[in-house]
mmCIF file of C-alpha atoms and ligand atoms in Angstrom:
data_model
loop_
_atom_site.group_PDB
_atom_site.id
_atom_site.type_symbol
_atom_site.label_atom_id
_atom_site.label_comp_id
_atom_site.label_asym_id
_atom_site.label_seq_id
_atom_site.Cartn_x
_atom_site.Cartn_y
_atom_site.Cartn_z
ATOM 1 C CA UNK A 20 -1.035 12.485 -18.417
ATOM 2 C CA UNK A 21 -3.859 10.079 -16.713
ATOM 3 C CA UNK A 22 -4.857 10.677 -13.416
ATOM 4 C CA UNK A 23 -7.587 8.586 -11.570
ATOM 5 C CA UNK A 24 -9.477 9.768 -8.828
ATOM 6 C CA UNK A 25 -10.799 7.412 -5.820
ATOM 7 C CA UNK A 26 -13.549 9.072 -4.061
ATOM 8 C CA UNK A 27 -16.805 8.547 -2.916
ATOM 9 C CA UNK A 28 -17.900 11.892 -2.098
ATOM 10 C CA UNK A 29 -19.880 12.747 -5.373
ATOM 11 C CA UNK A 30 -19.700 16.377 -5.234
ATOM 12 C CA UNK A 31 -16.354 16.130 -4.764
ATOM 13 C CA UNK A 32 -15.236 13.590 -7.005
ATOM 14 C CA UNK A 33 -16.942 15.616 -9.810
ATOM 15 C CA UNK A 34 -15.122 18.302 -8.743
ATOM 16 C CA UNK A 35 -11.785 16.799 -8.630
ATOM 17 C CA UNK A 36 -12.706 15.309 -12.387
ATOM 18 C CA UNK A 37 -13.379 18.705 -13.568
ATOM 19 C CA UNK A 38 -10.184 20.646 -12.084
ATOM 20 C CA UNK A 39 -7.663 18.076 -13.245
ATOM 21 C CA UNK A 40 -9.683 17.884 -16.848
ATOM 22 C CA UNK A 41 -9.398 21.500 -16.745
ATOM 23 C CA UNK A 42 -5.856 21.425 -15.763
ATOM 24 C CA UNK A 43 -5.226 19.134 -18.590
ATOM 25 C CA UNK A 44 -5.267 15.509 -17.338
ATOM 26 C CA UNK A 45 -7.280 12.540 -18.467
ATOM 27 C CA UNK A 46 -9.210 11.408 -15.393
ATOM 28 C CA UNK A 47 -10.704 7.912 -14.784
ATOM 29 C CA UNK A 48 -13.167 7.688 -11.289
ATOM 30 C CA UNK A 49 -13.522 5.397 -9.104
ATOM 31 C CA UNK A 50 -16.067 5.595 -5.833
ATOM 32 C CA UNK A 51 -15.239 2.842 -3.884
ATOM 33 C CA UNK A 52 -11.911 1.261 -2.857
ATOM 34 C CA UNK A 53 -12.563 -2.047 -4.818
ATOM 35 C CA UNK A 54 -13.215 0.003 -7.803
ATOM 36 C CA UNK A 55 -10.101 2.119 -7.206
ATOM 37 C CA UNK A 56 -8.376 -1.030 -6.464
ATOM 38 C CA UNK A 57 -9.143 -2.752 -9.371
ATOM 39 C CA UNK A 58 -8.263 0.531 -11.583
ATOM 40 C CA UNK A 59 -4.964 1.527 -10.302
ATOM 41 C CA UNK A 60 -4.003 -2.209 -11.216
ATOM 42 C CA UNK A 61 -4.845 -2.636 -14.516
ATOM 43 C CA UNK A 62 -4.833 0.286 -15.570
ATOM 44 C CA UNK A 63 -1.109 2.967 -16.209
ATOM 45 C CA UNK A 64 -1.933 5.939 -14.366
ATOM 46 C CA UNK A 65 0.559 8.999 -13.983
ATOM 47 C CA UNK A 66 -0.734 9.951 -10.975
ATOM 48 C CA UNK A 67 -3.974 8.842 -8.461
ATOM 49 C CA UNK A 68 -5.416 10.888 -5.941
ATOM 50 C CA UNK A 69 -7.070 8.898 -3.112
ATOM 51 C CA UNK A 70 -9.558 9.654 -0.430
ATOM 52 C CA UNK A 71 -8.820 7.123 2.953
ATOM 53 C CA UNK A 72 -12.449 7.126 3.934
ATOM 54 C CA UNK A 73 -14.047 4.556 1.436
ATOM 55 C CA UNK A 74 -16.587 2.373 1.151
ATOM 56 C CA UNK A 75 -15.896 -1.612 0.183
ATOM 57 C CA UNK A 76 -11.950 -1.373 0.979
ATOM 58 C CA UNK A 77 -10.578 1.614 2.469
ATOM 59 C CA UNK A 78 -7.324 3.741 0.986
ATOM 60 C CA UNK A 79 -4.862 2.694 2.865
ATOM 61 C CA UNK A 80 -5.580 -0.743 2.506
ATOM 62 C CA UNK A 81 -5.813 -0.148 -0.999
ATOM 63 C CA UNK A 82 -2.843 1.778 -1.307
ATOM 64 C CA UNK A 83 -0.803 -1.008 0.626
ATOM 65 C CA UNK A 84 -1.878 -3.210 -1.735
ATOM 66 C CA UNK A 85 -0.337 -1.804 -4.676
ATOM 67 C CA UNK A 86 2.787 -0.634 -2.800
ATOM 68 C CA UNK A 87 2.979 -4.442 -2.106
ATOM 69 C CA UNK A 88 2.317 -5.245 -5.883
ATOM 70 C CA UNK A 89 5.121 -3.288 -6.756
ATOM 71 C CA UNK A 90 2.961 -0.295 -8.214
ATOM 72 C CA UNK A 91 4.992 3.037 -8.045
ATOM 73 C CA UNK A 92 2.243 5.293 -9.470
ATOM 74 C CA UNK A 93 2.879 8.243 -7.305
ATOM 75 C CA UNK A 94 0.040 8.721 -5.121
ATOM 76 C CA UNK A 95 -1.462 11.783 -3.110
ATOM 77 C CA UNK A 96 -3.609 10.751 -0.597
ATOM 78 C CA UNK A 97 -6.660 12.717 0.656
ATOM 79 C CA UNK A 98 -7.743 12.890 4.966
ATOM 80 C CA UNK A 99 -9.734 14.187 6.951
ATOM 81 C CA UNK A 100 -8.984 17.237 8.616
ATOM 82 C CA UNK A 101 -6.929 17.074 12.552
ATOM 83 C CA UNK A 102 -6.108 13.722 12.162
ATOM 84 C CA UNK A 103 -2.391 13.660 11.719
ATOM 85 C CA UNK A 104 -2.265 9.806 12.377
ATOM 86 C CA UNK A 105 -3.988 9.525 9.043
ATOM 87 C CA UNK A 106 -1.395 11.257 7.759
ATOM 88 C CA UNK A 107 1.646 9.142 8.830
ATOM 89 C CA UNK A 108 0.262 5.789 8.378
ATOM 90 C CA UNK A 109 -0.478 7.120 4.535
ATOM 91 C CA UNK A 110 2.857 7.845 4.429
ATOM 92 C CA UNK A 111 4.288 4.944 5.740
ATOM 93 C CA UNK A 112 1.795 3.071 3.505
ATOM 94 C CA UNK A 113 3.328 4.434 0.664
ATOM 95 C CA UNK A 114 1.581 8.045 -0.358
ATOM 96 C CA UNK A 115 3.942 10.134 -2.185
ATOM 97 C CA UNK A 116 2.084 13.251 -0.529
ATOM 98 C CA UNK A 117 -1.516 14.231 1.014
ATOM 99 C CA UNK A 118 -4.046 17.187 1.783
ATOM 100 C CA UNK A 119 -6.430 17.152 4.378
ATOM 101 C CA UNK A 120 -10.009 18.352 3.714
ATOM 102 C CA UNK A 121 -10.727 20.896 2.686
ATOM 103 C CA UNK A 122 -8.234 22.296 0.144
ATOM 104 C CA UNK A 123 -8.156 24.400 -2.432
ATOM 105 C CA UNK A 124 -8.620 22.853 -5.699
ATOM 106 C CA UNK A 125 -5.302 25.037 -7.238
ATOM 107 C CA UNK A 126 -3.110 23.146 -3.985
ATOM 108 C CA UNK A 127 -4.606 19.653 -5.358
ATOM 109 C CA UNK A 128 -3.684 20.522 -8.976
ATOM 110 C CA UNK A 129 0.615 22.051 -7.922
ATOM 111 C CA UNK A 130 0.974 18.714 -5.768
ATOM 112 C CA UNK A 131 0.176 16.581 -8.523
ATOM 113 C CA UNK A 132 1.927 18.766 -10.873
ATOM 114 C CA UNK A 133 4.885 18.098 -8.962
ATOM 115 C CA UNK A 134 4.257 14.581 -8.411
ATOM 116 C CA UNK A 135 4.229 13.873 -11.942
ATOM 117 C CA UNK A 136 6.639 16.251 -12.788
ATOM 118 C CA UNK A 137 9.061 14.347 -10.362
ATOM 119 C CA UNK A 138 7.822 10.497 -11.032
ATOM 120 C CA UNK A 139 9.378 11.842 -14.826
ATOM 121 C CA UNK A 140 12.312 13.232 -13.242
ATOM 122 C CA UNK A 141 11.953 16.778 -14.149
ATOM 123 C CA UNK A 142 12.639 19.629 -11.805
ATOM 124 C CA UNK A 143 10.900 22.316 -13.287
ATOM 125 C CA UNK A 144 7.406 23.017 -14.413
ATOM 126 C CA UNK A 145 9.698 24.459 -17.147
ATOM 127 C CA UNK A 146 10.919 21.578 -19.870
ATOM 128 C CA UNK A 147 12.938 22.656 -23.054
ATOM 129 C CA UNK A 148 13.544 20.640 -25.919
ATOM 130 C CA UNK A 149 15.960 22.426 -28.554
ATOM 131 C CA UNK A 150 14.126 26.184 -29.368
ATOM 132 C CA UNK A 151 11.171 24.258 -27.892
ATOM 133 C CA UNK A 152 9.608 25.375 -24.217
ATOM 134 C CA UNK A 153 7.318 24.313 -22.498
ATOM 135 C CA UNK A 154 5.271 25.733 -19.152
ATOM 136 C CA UNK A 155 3.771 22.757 -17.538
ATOM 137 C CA UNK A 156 1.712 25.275 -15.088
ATOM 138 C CA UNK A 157 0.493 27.254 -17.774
ATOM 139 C CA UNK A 158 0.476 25.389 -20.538
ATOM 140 C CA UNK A 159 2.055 27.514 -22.768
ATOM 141 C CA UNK A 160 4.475 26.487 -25.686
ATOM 142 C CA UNK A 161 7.307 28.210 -27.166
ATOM 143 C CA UNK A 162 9.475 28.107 -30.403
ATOM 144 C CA UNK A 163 11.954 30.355 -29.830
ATOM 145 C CA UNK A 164 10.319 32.614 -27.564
ATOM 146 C CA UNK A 165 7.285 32.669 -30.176
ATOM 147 C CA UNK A 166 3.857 31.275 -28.636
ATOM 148 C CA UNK A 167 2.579 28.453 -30.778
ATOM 149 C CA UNK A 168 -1.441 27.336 -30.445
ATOM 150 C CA UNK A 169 -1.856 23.735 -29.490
ATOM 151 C CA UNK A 170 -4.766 21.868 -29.487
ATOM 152 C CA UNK A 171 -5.682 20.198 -25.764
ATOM 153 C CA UNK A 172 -5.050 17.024 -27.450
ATOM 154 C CA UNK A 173 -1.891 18.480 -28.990
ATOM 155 C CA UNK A 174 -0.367 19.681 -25.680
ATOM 156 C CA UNK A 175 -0.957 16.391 -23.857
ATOM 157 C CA UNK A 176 1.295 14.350 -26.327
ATOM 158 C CA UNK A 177 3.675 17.058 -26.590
ATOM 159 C CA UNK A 178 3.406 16.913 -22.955
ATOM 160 C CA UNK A 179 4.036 13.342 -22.322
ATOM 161 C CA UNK A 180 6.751 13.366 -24.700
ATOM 162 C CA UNK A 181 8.381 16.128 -23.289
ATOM 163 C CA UNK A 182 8.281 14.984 -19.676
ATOM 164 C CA UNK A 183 9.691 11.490 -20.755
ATOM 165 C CA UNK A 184 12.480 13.164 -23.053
ATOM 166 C CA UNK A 185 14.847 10.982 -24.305
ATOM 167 C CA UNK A 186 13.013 7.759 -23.958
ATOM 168 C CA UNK A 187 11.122 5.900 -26.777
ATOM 169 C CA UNK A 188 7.930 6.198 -25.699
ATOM 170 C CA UNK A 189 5.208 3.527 -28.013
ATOM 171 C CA UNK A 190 2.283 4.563 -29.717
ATOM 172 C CA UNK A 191 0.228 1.830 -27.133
ATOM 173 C CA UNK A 192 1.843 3.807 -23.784
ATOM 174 C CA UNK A 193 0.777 7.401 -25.520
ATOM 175 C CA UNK A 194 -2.822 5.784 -25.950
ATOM 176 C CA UNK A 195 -2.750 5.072 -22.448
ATOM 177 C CA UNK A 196 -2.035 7.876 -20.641
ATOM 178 C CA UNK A 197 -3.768 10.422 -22.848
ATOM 179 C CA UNK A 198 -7.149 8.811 -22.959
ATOM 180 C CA UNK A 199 -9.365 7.261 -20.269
ATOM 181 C CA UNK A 200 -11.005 4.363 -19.894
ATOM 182 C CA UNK A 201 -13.574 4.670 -22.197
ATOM 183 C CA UNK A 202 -11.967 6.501 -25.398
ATOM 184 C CA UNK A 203 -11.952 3.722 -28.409
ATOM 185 C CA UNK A 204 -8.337 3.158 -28.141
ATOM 186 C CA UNK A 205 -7.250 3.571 -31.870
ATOM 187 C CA UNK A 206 -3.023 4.101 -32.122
ATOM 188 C CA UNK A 207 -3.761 5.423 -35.226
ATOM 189 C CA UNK A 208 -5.097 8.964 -33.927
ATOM 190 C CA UNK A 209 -1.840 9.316 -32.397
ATOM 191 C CA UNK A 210 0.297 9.406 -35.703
ATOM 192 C CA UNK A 211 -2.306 12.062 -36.843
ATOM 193 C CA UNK A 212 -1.642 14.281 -33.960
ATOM 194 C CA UNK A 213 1.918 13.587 -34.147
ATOM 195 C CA UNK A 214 1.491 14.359 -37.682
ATOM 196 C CA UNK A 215 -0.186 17.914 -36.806
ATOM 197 C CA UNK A 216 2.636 18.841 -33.771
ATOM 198 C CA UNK A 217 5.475 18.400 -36.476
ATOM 199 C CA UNK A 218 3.438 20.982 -38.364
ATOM 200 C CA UNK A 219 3.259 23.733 -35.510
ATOM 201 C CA UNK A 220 6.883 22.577 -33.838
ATOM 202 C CA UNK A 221 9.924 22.162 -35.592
ATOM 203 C CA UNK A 222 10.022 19.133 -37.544
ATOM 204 C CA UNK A 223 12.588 17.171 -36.209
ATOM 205 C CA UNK A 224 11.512 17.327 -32.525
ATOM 206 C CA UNK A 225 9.621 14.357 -32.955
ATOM 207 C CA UNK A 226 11.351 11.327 -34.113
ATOM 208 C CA UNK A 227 9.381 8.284 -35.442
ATOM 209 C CA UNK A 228 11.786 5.065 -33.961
ATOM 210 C CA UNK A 229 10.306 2.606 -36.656
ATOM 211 C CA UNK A 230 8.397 -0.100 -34.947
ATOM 212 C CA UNK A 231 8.766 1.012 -31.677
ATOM 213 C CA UNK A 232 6.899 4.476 -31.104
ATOM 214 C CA UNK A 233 8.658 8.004 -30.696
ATOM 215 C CA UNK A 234 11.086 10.044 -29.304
ATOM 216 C CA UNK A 235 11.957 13.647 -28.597
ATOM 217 C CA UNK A 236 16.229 13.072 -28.204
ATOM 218 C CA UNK A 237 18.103 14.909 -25.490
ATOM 219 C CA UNK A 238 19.960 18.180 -26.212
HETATM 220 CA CA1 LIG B 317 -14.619 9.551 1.850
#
């Protein structure tokens, strides 16, 4: 799952980079609303989360834009603190949900959790896929009730899979939204990894759709 951050506070931007990473997103940055702009058009995030104060364009200008464009990314917006008209004209603009600064870091990572988590249509941090579970919070993954050790890489295609069950999903989209913006995009690293979760998972969780990427099927 990408997630791209718009905001120009350094500190904070750095922070927000390092939670989600941690949390196991791919995170592009952006520090100025052009920049953001620009990013959340060309490029297929999952999620953004975007500061109103900016320099160059502000959010909500920025976030009417793509609402206008047709851009359903959901998107969390980020205020300053007492101003509840910030708030509502996000919202009316288009954010999916916002915090007002300061928050706690684990609030920023649930919301987004949840935004993503709904954008796929899921409604629990919970998904199952045959014997297969697994805890979005926690990122823990079960074969029948047995742990199994993923790789970070590992989880986030199992991940994305997962969360899109039951759609075809191509080996260009998985490139997408588990790399940023600077990973050599090579499709071939993705069969290897699918290659290594058949291993650890059972083996015919993962379908290969020939020509057009892969699938885990419905129950
Ligand atoms: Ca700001």
């Amino acid at each position: 799952m990408r997630v791209l951050v718009v905001e120009d506070d350094i500190t904070l931007n750095r922070q927000l980079k390092e939670a989600l990473g941690d949390a196991g997103y791919v995170v592009d940055t952006a520090f100025d609303g052009e920049e953001g702009h620009f990013l959340g058009d060309t490029e297929p995030y999952d999620a953004i989360v975007l500061d109103l104060g900016l320099p160059q364009k502000d959010g909500l200008s920025v976030l009417e834009h793509w609402r206008r464009d047709g851009r359903i990314v959901p998107v969390l917006i980020l205020t300053a603190r007492d101003r509840w008209s910030d708030k509502v004209q996000g919202i009316d603009a288009g954010a999916d949900d916002y915090l007002a600064k300061p928050f706690h870091m684990e609030e920023l990572i649930a919301r987004i959790r949840a935004l993503v988590r709904r954008a796929a249509g899921q409604a629990s941090n919970e998904l199952t896929a045959g014997p297969v579970r697994l805890d979005v919070k926690g990122g823990r993954v079960t074969v029948d009730g047995q742990a199994v050790k993923l790789t970070s890489h590992e989880l986030r295609l199992l991940s994305y899979l997962m969360h899109h069950k039951g759609k075809v999903i191509s080996r260009t989209e998985l490139t997408e939204h588990l790399y940023d913006q600077d990973f050599d995009r090579d499709s071939n690293t993705i069969e290897v990894f699918v290659g290594r979760l058949r291993k650890k998972l059972p083996d015919d969780l993962i379908q290969t759709v020939r020509g057009l990427g892969y699938q885990i099927g419905k129950d």
